[in-house]
Structures are given as C-alpha cells and as structure tokens.
CSV table of C-alpha atoms in Angstrom, one decimal:
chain,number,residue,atom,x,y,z
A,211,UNK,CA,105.8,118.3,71.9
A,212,UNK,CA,107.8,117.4,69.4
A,213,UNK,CA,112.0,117.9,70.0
A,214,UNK,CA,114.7,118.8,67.4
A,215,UNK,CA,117.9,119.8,67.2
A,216,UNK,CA,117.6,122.2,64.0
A,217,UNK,CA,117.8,126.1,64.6
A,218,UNK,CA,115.1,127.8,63.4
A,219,UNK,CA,116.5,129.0,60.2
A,220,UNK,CA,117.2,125.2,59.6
A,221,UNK,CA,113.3,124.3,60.4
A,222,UNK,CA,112.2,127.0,58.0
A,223,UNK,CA,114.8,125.8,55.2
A,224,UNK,CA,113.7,122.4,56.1
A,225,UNK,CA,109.8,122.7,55.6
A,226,UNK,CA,110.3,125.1,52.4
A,227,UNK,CA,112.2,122.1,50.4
A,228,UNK,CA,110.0,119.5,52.2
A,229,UNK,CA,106.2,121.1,52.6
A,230,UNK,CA,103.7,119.3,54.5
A,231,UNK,CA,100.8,120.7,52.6
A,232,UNK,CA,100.1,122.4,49.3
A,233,UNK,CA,100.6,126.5,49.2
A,234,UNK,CA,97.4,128.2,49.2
A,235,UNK,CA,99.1,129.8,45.8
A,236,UNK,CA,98.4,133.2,44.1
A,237,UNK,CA,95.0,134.3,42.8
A,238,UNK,CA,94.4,137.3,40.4
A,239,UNK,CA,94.2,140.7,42.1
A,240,UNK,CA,96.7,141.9,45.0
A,241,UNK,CA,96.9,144.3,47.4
A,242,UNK,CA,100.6,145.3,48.4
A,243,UNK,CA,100.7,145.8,52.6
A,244,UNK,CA,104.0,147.5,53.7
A,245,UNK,CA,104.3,147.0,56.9
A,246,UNK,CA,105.8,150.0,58.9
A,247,UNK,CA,109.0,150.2,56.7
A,248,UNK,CA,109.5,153.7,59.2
A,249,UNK,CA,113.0,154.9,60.7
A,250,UNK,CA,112.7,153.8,63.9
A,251,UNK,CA,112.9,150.3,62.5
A,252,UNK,CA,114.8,150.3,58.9
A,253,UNK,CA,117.7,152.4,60.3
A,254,UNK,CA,119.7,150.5,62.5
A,255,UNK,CA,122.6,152.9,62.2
A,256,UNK,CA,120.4,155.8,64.0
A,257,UNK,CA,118.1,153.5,66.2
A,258,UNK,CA,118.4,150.6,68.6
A,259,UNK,CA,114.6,149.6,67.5
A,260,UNK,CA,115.9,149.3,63.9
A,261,UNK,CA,116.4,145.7,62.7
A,262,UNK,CA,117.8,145.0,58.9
A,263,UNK,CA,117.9,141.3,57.3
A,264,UNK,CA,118.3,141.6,53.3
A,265,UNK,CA,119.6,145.0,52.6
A,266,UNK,CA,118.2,145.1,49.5
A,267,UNK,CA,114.8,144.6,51.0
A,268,UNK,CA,113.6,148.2,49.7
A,269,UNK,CA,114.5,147.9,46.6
A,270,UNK,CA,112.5,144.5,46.3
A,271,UNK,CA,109.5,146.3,47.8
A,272,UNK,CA,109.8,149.1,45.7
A,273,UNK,CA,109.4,147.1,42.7
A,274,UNK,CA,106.9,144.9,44.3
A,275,UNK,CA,105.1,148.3,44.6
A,276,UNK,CA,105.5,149.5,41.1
A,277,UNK,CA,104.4,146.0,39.9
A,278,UNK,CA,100.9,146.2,42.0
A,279,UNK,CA,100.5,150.0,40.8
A,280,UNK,CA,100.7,148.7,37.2
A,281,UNK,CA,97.6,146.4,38.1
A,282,UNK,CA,95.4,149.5,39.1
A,283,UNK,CA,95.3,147.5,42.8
A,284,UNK,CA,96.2,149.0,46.2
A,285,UNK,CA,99.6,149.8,47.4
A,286,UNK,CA,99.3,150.4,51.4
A,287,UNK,CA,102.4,151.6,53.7
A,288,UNK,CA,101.6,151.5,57.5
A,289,UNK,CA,103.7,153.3,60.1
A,290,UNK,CA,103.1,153.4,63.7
A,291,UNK,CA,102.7,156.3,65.9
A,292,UNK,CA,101.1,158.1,68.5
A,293,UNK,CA,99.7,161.0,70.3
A,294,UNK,CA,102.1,163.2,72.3
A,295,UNK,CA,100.4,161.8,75.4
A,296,UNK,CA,100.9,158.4,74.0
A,297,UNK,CA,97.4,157.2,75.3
A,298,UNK,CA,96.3,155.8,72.2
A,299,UNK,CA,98.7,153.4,72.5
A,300,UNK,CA,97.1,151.8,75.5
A,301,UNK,CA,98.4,149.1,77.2
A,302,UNK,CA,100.0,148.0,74.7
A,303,UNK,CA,102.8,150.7,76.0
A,304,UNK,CA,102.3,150.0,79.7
A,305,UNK,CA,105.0,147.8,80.4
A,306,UNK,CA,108.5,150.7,79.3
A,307,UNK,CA,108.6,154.5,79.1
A,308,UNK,CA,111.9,154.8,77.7
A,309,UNK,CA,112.8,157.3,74.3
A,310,UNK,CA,112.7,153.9,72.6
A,311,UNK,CA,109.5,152.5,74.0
A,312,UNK,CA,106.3,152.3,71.4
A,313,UNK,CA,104.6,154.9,72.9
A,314,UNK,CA,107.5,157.3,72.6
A,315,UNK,CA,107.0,157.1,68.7
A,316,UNK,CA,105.5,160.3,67.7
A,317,UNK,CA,103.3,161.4,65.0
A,318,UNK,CA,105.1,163.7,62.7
A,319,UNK,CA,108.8,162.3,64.6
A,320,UNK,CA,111.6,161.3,62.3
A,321,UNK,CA,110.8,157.5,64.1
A,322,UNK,CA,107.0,157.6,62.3
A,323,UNK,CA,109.0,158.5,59.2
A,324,UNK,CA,108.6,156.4,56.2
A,325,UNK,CA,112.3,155.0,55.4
A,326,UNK,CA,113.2,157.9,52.7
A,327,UNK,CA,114.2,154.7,50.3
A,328,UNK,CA,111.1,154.1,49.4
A,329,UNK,CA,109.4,154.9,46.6
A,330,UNK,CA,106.0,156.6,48.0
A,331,UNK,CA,103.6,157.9,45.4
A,332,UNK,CA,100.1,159.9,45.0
A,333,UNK,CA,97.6,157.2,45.2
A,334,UNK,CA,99.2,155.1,47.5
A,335,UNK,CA,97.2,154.3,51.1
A,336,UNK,CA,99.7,155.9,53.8
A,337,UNK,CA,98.3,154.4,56.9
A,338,UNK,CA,99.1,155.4,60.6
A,339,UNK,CA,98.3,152.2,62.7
A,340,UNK,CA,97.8,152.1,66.1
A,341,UNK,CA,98.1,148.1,66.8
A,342,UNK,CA,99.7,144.9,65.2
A,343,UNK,CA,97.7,143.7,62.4
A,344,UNK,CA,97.2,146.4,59.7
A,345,UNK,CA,93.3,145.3,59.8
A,346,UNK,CA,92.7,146.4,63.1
A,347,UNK,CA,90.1,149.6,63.0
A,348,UNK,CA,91.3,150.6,60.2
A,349,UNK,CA,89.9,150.6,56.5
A,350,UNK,CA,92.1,147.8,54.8
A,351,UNK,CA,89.9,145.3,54.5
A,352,UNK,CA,87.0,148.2,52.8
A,353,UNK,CA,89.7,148.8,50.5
A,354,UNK,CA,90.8,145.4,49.4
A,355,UNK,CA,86.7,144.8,49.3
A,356,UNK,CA,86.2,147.5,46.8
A,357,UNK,CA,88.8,146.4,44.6
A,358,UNK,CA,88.3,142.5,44.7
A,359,UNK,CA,90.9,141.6,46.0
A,360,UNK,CA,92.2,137.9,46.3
A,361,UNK,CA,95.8,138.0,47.4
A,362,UNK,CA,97.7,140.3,50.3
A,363,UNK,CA,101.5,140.5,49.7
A,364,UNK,CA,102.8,141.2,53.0
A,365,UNK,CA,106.2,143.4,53.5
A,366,UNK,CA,107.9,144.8,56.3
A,367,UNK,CA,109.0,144.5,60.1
A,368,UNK,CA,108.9,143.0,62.2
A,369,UNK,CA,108.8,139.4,60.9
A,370,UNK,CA,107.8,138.1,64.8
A,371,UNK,CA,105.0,140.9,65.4
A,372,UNK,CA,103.2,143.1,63.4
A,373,UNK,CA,104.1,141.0,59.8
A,374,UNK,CA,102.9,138.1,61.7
A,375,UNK,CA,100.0,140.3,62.9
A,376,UNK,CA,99.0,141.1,59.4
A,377,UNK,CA,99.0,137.9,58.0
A,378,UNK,CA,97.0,136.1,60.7
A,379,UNK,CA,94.4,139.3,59.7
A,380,UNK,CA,95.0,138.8,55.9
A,381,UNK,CA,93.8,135.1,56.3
A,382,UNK,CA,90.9,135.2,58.5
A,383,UNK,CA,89.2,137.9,56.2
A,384,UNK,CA,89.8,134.8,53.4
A,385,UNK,CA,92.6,136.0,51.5
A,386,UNK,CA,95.5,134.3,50.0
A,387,UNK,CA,98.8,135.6,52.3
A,388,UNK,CA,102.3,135.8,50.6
A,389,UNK,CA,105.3,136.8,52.5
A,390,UNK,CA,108.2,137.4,50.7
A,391,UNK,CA,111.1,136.1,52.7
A,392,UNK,CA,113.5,138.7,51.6
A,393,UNK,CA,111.2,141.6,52.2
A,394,UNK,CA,110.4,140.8,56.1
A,395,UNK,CA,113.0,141.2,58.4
A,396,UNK,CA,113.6,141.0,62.4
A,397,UNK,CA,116.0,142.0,65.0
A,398,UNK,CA,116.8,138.8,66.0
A,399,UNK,CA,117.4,135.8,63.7
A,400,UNK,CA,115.6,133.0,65.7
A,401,UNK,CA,112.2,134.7,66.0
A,402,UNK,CA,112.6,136.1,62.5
A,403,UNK,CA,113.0,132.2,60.9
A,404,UNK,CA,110.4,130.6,63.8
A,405,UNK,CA,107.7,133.1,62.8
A,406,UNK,CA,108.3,132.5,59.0
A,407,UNK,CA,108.5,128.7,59.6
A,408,UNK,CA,105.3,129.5,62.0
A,409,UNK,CA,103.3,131.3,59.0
A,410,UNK,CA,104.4,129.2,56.3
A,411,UNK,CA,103.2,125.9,57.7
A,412,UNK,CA,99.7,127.3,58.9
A,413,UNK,CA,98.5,130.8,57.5
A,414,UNK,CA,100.8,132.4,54.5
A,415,UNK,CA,102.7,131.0,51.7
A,416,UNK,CA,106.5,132.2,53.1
A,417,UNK,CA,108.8,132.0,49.6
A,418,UNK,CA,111.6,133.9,47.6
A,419,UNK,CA,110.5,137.4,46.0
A,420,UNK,CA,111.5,136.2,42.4
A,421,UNK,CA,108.2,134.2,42.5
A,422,UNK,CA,106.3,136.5,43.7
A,423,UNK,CA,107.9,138.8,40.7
A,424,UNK,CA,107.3,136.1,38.3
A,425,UNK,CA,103.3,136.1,39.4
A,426,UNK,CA,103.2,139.6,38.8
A,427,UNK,CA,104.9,139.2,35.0
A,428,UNK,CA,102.0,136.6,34.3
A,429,UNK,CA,99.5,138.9,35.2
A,430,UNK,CA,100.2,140.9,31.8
C-alpha cells in the first residue's frame, strides 16, 4: 500500500492537475441524474443528516437541468424513502432505529421532500429509490436506452454513498460518468475528496461544472 502524507482534498487536487490516464471525455447525448437533492440532506439548518459543500450547488444543477431539457434528453431527480413500516428498506436499515435513521424517512415526509430550490418541471423523471445506485430496480437504464444515451451527469449527495453508487452503475452499463465537483457534496470533507479522488482515477471523469457547461454550449 502505498503511504502519503497529503489529505484527501490534497490527493484529489493532486491527480486533477496531474492525471494518470486520459478522461473518458463527453459524448453527444446526456442524461442529467440528481441524486436525492431531498431535505433530509440539503438542509443542514433543519436536519443533522443534511450535509452542504458549494452552496451554490442548486443553482448549478438547476442550470445543468435546464441545459439537458434544451437537448430533449432526460432530467431524473431521485429521493429516498420508505414505507411507514420501513421494511422495504431491508437491511440496509438494520443496524439504527432512530428519527434520523434511513428507514425513518417517509414517503410523503418533509425528509423525502425534494429541496424546494430546485427547479422541478413536467417531464422530468421524479424517482423514489429504495437503494444506493439510482440503477438498482428501477427504470433508468430503459430510459437512458430509449433515448441513446452516451453520457450520465451525476449530481447530488452524498459524494461517499449513493453519488458513488451511481456512478459505479452509470459505468458498468457503458456510459461515460461526469461528476461535477461542485454539484456533489458530503458531510464530511475527507470522504467527500477520497471518494471523488476514488471515482476520478477509476470510473468518472470528476471536474469543475464550467466544463461541463461549456459541453453543453457546444452541443448547439
């Protein structure tokens, strides 16, 4: 295993100026995954769960949004919640029953609530997933099938689990994965830059918004 002395944020600075491999780069049509950008973690203020890193993070996916609806391609926002038995949530909420525990989100709860920043419009895919990945049993990758899709833009919280989740999904279906940094965030700042340092080096090409905005211009 190889040692260092950088933090993670200095790993992920380091390998973004000094790549080890070219980016699997942009193709032609993308789909725009929002990954649960819901109360329970975009407001901070109201809940412990809630994590923030760029605060202008909805207003970059928002436009991000907007940009991918000009294209005619899909727009998808996940949220997480569950039954008021919380059994679908399996054992993946085994291990806590607290009111902040997973299972303890409710469907139709101010916590499943989409963050009322964002710009949700007729059309868009509102999704209620159950697990990490946004692919997992639900209809994602029909959707991005039916509109040829090449490239998933990946959004949302948290950076360590279910972004992370999504992109390893987005990649082993065969699609190009962009992350853009300022529109992912964490709770903590160590998993947050390890998991982007983590995705950029081996599944996702992990890089500012603005070129992921000046893709979108190109594309007319």
């Amino acid at each position: 295993m190889e040692l260092s002395d950088m933090t993670a944020r200095q790993m992920f600075d380091h390998l973004s100026k000094n790549p080890t491999r070219p980016r699997y780069g942009f193709g032609t049509r993308p789909m725009l995954i929002n990954v649960d950008l819901q109360c329970a973690y975009t407001q901070p203020d109201i809940y412990k769960t809630a994590y923030e890193t760029d605060p202008k993070q909805t207003e970059y996916v928002n436009k991000l949004a907007s940009e991918t609806r000009r294209l005619g391609l899909p727009v998808v926002w996940t949220y997480v919640a569950f039954s008021e038995s919380g059994d679908d949530c399996g054992v993946f909420g085994s291990r806590t029953d607290t009111p902040d525990s997973l299972q303890n989100i409710k469907e139709g709860s101010p916590r499943a609530a989409l963050d009322p920043r964002l710009d949700v419009v007729k059309g868009d895919v509102v999704l209620n997933k159950k697990m990490p990945s946004a692919f997992f049993e639900t209809h994602v990758a029909s959707l991005a099938t039916y509109h040829k899709v090449d490239t998933v833009i990946v959004t949302g919280g948290s950076t360590s689990g279910c972004v992370r989740a999504t992109v390893v999904g987005s990649l082993s279906r065969g699609y190009r994965t962009i992350v853009p940094t300022e529109c992912v965030a964490d709770l903590h700042e160590s998993p947050h830059f390890a998991n982007l340092y983590d995705m950029h080096k081996k599944y996702a090409d992990c890089i500012p918004v603005s070129e992921v905005f000046d893709w979108y211009a190109a594309l007319g």
